[in-house]
């Protein structure tokens, strides 16, 4: 990603879509980043993230006290934000 992500703007966007607190959103995003950083790239250097595995990982963190639907909604809103900015997309 060449464009820098404005984290504060993204958190506000997600909060507006999900009604989750900024602290909850930042916690989910922190664990998501850890999951992504530990994912293995394929031969093309791409990382395939399974959303169910990501949600399970976030929910398994001891400091996360959110329900599954809230975590999924936060991650979906983040993806929507990134796609709106042209920074991410889904692979078929």
Short mmCIF file of N, CA and C in Angstrom, two decimals:
data_model
loop_
_atom_site.label_atom_id
_atom_site.label_comp_id
_atom_site.label_asym_id
_atom_site.label_seq_id
_atom_site.Cartn_x
_atom_site.Cartn_y
_atom_site.Cartn_z
N UNK A 1 0.84 -1.18 0.00
CA UNK A 1 0.00 0.00 0.00
C UNK A 1 0.88 1.24 0.00
N UNK A 2 0.78 1.99 -1.03
CA UNK A 2 1.60 3.18 -1.12
C UNK A 2 0.96 4.35 -0.37
N UNK A 3 -0.37 4.40 -0.34
CA UNK A 3 -1.05 5.48 0.35
C UNK A 3 -1.09 5.20 1.84
N UNK A 4 -0.83 6.22 2.63
CA UNK A 4 -0.85 6.08 4.08
C UNK A 4 -2.30 6.07 4.57
N UNK A 5 -2.61 5.18 5.48
CA UNK A 5 -3.96 5.10 6.03
C UNK A 5 -4.05 6.06 7.21
N UNK A 6 -5.09 6.89 7.20
CA UNK A 6 -5.37 7.77 8.32
C UNK A 6 -6.15 6.94 9.34
N UNK A 7 -5.45 6.45 10.36
CA UNK A 7 -6.07 5.54 11.32
C UNK A 7 -7.23 6.20 12.06
N UNK A 8 -7.07 7.45 12.44
CA UNK A 8 -8.14 8.14 13.17
C UNK A 8 -9.40 8.25 12.29
N UNK A 9 -9.21 8.59 11.03
CA UNK A 9 -10.33 8.68 10.10
C UNK A 9 -11.00 7.32 9.93
N UNK A 10 -10.18 6.27 9.81
CA UNK A 10 -10.72 4.93 9.64
C UNK A 10 -11.50 4.49 10.88
N UNK A 11 -10.97 4.76 12.06
CA UNK A 11 -11.67 4.39 13.30
C UNK A 11 -13.00 5.14 13.40
N UNK A 12 -13.01 6.41 13.03
CA UNK A 12 -14.26 7.18 13.05
C UNK A 12 -15.26 6.61 12.05
N UNK A 13 -14.79 6.23 10.89
CA UNK A 13 -15.65 5.62 9.86
C UNK A 13 -16.26 4.33 10.41
N UNK A 14 -15.42 3.47 10.98
CA UNK A 14 -15.89 2.18 11.51
C UNK A 14 -16.87 2.42 12.66
N UNK A 15 -16.57 3.36 13.53
CA UNK A 15 -17.46 3.66 14.66
C UNK A 15 -18.83 4.13 14.16
N UNK A 16 -18.83 4.92 13.10
CA UNK A 16 -20.09 5.39 12.53
C UNK A 16 -20.91 4.26 11.94
N UNK A 17 -20.24 3.26 11.40
CA UNK A 17 -20.93 2.12 10.78
C UNK A 17 -21.37 1.08 11.82
N UNK A 18 -20.60 0.95 12.90
CA UNK A 18 -20.81 -0.17 13.83
C UNK A 18 -21.34 0.23 15.20
N UNK A 19 -21.18 1.48 15.56
CA UNK A 19 -21.53 1.98 16.91
C UNK A 19 -20.63 1.40 17.99
N UNK A 20 -19.53 0.78 17.60
CA UNK A 20 -18.55 0.26 18.57
C UNK A 20 -17.69 1.42 19.06
N UNK A 21 -17.12 1.26 20.24
CA UNK A 21 -16.25 2.30 20.79
C UNK A 21 -14.92 2.31 20.05
N UNK A 22 -14.28 3.46 20.06
CA UNK A 22 -12.97 3.59 19.41
C UNK A 22 -11.97 2.62 20.03
N UNK A 23 -12.04 2.43 21.34
CA UNK A 23 -11.11 1.51 22.01
C UNK A 23 -11.32 0.08 21.53
N UNK A 24 -12.57 -0.33 21.37
CA UNK A 24 -12.86 -1.69 20.88
C UNK A 24 -12.37 -1.86 19.45
N UNK A 25 -12.60 -0.85 18.63
CA UNK A 25 -12.16 -0.90 17.23
C UNK A 25 -10.65 -1.01 17.16
N UNK A 26 -9.94 -0.18 17.91
CA UNK A 26 -8.48 -0.20 17.89
C UNK A 26 -7.94 -1.53 18.39
N UNK A 27 -8.60 -2.13 19.37
CA UNK A 27 -8.18 -3.43 19.88
C UNK A 27 -8.32 -4.50 18.81
N UNK A 28 -9.47 -4.53 18.13
CA UNK A 28 -9.69 -5.50 17.05
C UNK A 28 -8.66 -5.30 15.94
N UNK A 29 -8.42 -4.05 15.55
CA UNK A 29 -7.46 -3.77 14.48
C UNK A 29 -6.04 -4.15 14.87
N UNK A 30 -5.70 -3.98 16.14
CA UNK A 30 -4.36 -4.37 16.62
C UNK A 30 -4.17 -5.87 16.47
N UNK A 31 -5.17 -6.64 16.88
CA UNK A 31 -5.05 -8.10 16.78
C UNK A 31 -5.12 -8.57 15.33
N UNK A 32 -5.89 -7.86 14.51
CA UNK A 32 -5.95 -8.18 13.08
C UNK A 32 -4.57 -8.00 12.46
N UNK A 33 -3.89 -6.92 12.79
CA UNK A 33 -2.56 -6.66 12.25
C UNK A 33 -1.57 -7.74 12.67
N UNK A 34 -1.66 -8.18 13.91
CA UNK A 34 -0.80 -9.26 14.40
C UNK A 34 -1.05 -10.54 13.61
N UNK A 35 -2.32 -10.86 13.36
CA UNK A 35 -2.69 -12.05 12.59
C UNK A 35 -2.12 -11.96 11.18
N UNK A 36 -2.28 -10.81 10.54
CA UNK A 36 -1.80 -10.62 9.17
C UNK A 36 -0.28 -10.71 9.11
N UNK A 37 0.38 -10.10 10.08
CA UNK A 37 1.85 -10.13 10.10
C UNK A 37 2.41 -11.53 10.29
N UNK A 38 1.63 -12.42 10.89
CA UNK A 38 2.08 -13.80 11.10
C UNK A 38 1.63 -14.74 9.98
N UNK A 39 0.84 -14.24 9.04
CA UNK A 39 0.36 -15.07 7.93
C UNK A 39 1.49 -15.31 6.94
N UNK A 40 1.46 -16.46 6.32
CA UNK A 40 2.49 -16.83 5.35
C UNK A 40 2.07 -16.43 3.94
N UNK A 41 2.98 -15.85 3.19
CA UNK A 41 2.72 -15.47 1.80
C UNK A 41 2.84 -16.69 0.90
N UNK A 42 2.08 -16.67 -0.19
CA UNK A 42 2.18 -17.76 -1.17
C UNK A 42 3.35 -17.49 -2.13
N UNK A 43 3.46 -18.28 -3.17
CA UNK A 43 4.57 -18.17 -4.12
C UNK A 43 4.61 -16.81 -4.81
N UNK A 44 3.46 -16.18 -4.96
CA UNK A 44 3.40 -14.87 -5.61
C UNK A 44 3.62 -13.72 -4.62
N UNK A 45 3.83 -14.07 -3.36
CA UNK A 45 4.03 -13.04 -2.34
C UNK A 45 2.73 -12.48 -1.79
N UNK A 46 1.62 -13.11 -2.14
CA UNK A 46 0.32 -12.65 -1.67
C UNK A 46 -0.08 -13.41 -0.41
N UNK A 47 -0.85 -12.73 0.43
CA UNK A 47 -1.33 -13.35 1.66
C UNK A 47 -2.84 -13.50 1.54
N UNK A 48 -3.31 -14.74 1.70
CA UNK A 48 -4.74 -15.03 1.66
C UNK A 48 -5.23 -15.12 3.10
N UNK A 49 -6.15 -14.22 3.45
CA UNK A 49 -6.67 -14.19 4.81
C UNK A 49 -8.07 -14.77 4.82
N UNK A 50 -8.27 -15.82 5.60
CA UNK A 50 -9.59 -16.41 5.78
C UNK A 50 -10.30 -15.61 6.87
N UNK A 51 -11.42 -15.01 6.54
CA UNK A 51 -12.09 -14.12 7.49
C UNK A 51 -12.57 -14.87 8.74
N UNK A 52 -12.99 -16.12 8.59
CA UNK A 52 -13.42 -16.89 9.76
C UNK A 52 -12.25 -17.15 10.71
N UNK A 53 -11.09 -17.48 10.14
CA UNK A 53 -9.90 -17.70 10.96
C UNK A 53 -9.48 -16.40 11.66
N UNK A 54 -9.59 -15.29 10.95
CA UNK A 54 -9.23 -13.99 11.54
C UNK A 54 -10.16 -13.67 12.71
N UNK A 55 -11.46 -13.84 12.52
CA UNK A 55 -12.42 -13.57 13.59
C UNK A 55 -12.15 -14.48 14.79
N UNK A 56 -11.91 -15.76 14.54
CA UNK A 56 -11.61 -16.70 15.62
C UNK A 56 -10.34 -16.28 16.37
N UNK A 57 -9.33 -15.83 15.63
CA UNK A 57 -8.09 -15.38 16.25
C UNK A 57 -8.35 -14.19 17.16
N UNK A 58 -9.06 -13.19 16.66
CA UNK A 58 -9.34 -11.98 17.45
C UNK A 58 -10.13 -12.36 18.71
N UNK A 59 -11.14 -13.20 18.55
CA UNK A 59 -11.96 -13.60 19.70
C UNK A 59 -11.17 -14.41 20.72
N UNK A 60 -10.11 -15.08 20.28
CA UNK A 60 -9.31 -15.91 21.20
C UNK A 60 -8.34 -15.09 22.05
N UNK A 61 -8.16 -13.83 21.73
CA UNK A 61 -7.26 -12.98 22.50
C UNK A 61 -7.89 -12.70 23.87
N UNK A 62 -7.10 -12.82 24.94
CA UNK A 62 -7.67 -12.67 26.28
C UNK A 62 -8.22 -11.27 26.59
N UNK A 63 -7.73 -10.26 25.92
CA UNK A 63 -8.20 -8.89 26.21
C UNK A 63 -9.42 -8.49 25.39
N UNK A 64 -9.90 -9.37 24.51
CA UNK A 64 -11.07 -9.06 23.68
C UNK A 64 -12.32 -9.59 24.37
N UNK A 65 -13.21 -8.68 24.72
CA UNK A 65 -14.45 -9.05 25.41
C UNK A 65 -15.67 -8.78 24.53
N UNK A 66 -15.47 -8.78 23.23
CA UNK A 66 -16.54 -8.50 22.27
C UNK A 66 -17.15 -9.80 21.78
N UNK A 67 -18.39 -9.70 21.26
CA UNK A 67 -19.01 -10.89 20.68
C UNK A 67 -18.59 -11.03 19.22
N UNK A 68 -18.86 -12.19 18.67
CA UNK A 68 -18.43 -12.51 17.31
C UNK A 68 -19.01 -11.55 16.28
N UNK A 69 -20.28 -11.21 16.42
CA UNK A 69 -20.93 -10.32 15.46
C UNK A 69 -20.28 -8.94 15.46
N UNK A 70 -19.92 -8.43 16.63
CA UNK A 70 -19.28 -7.12 16.71
C UNK A 70 -17.92 -7.14 16.02
N UNK A 71 -17.13 -8.18 16.27
CA UNK A 71 -15.81 -8.29 15.63
C UNK A 71 -15.97 -8.37 14.12
N UNK A 72 -16.91 -9.20 13.65
CA UNK A 72 -17.13 -9.32 12.20
C UNK A 72 -17.56 -7.97 11.60
N UNK A 73 -18.43 -7.26 12.29
CA UNK A 73 -18.92 -5.99 11.80
C UNK A 73 -17.80 -4.96 11.72
N UNK A 74 -16.93 -4.94 12.72
CA UNK A 74 -15.78 -4.02 12.71
C UNK A 74 -14.87 -4.35 11.52
N UNK A 75 -14.56 -5.62 11.33
CA UNK A 75 -13.67 -6.01 10.24
C UNK A 75 -14.31 -5.74 8.87
N UNK A 76 -15.62 -5.97 8.75
CA UNK A 76 -16.31 -5.67 7.50
C UNK A 76 -16.28 -4.17 7.19
N UNK A 77 -16.51 -3.36 8.22
CA UNK A 77 -16.49 -1.90 8.02
C UNK A 77 -15.09 -1.43 7.66
N UNK A 78 -14.06 -2.05 8.25
CA UNK A 78 -12.69 -1.69 7.90
C UNK A 78 -12.42 -2.01 6.43
N UNK A 79 -12.85 -3.19 5.99
CA UNK A 79 -12.64 -3.58 4.60
C UNK A 79 -13.37 -2.62 3.66
N UNK A 80 -14.57 -2.23 4.03
CA UNK A 80 -15.35 -1.28 3.24
C UNK A 80 -14.60 0.05 3.12
N UNK A 81 -14.04 0.51 4.22
CA UNK A 81 -13.27 1.75 4.24
C UNK A 81 -12.07 1.63 3.30
N UNK A 82 -11.32 0.53 3.42
CA UNK A 82 -10.12 0.33 2.60
C UNK A 82 -10.47 0.21 1.13
N UNK A 83 -11.58 -0.44 0.82
CA UNK A 83 -12.00 -0.57 -0.58
C UNK A 83 -12.42 0.79 -1.13
N UNK A 84 -13.13 1.59 -0.31
CA UNK A 84 -13.53 2.94 -0.73
C UNK A 84 -12.31 3.80 -1.07
N UNK A 85 -11.21 3.57 -0.33
CA UNK A 85 -9.97 4.32 -0.55
C UNK A 85 -9.10 3.70 -1.64
N UNK A 86 -9.53 2.56 -2.19
CA UNK A 86 -8.77 1.88 -3.22
C UNK A 86 -7.53 1.16 -2.70
N UNK A 87 -7.54 0.81 -1.43
CA UNK A 87 -6.36 0.21 -0.82
C UNK A 87 -6.47 -1.30 -0.62
N UNK A 88 -7.66 -1.85 -0.85
CA UNK A 88 -7.85 -3.28 -0.66
C UNK A 88 -9.00 -3.75 -1.53
N UNK A 89 -9.08 -5.08 -1.65
CA UNK A 89 -10.16 -5.67 -2.43
C UNK A 89 -10.22 -7.15 -2.14
N UNK A 90 -11.28 -7.76 -2.62
CA UNK A 90 -11.44 -9.20 -2.46
C UNK A 90 -10.90 -9.92 -3.68
N UNK A 91 -10.33 -11.10 -3.45
CA UNK A 91 -9.85 -11.95 -4.53
C UNK A 91 -10.84 -13.10 -4.67
N UNK A 92 -11.24 -13.38 -5.89
CA UNK A 92 -12.20 -14.47 -6.13
C UNK A 92 -11.54 -15.81 -5.98
#
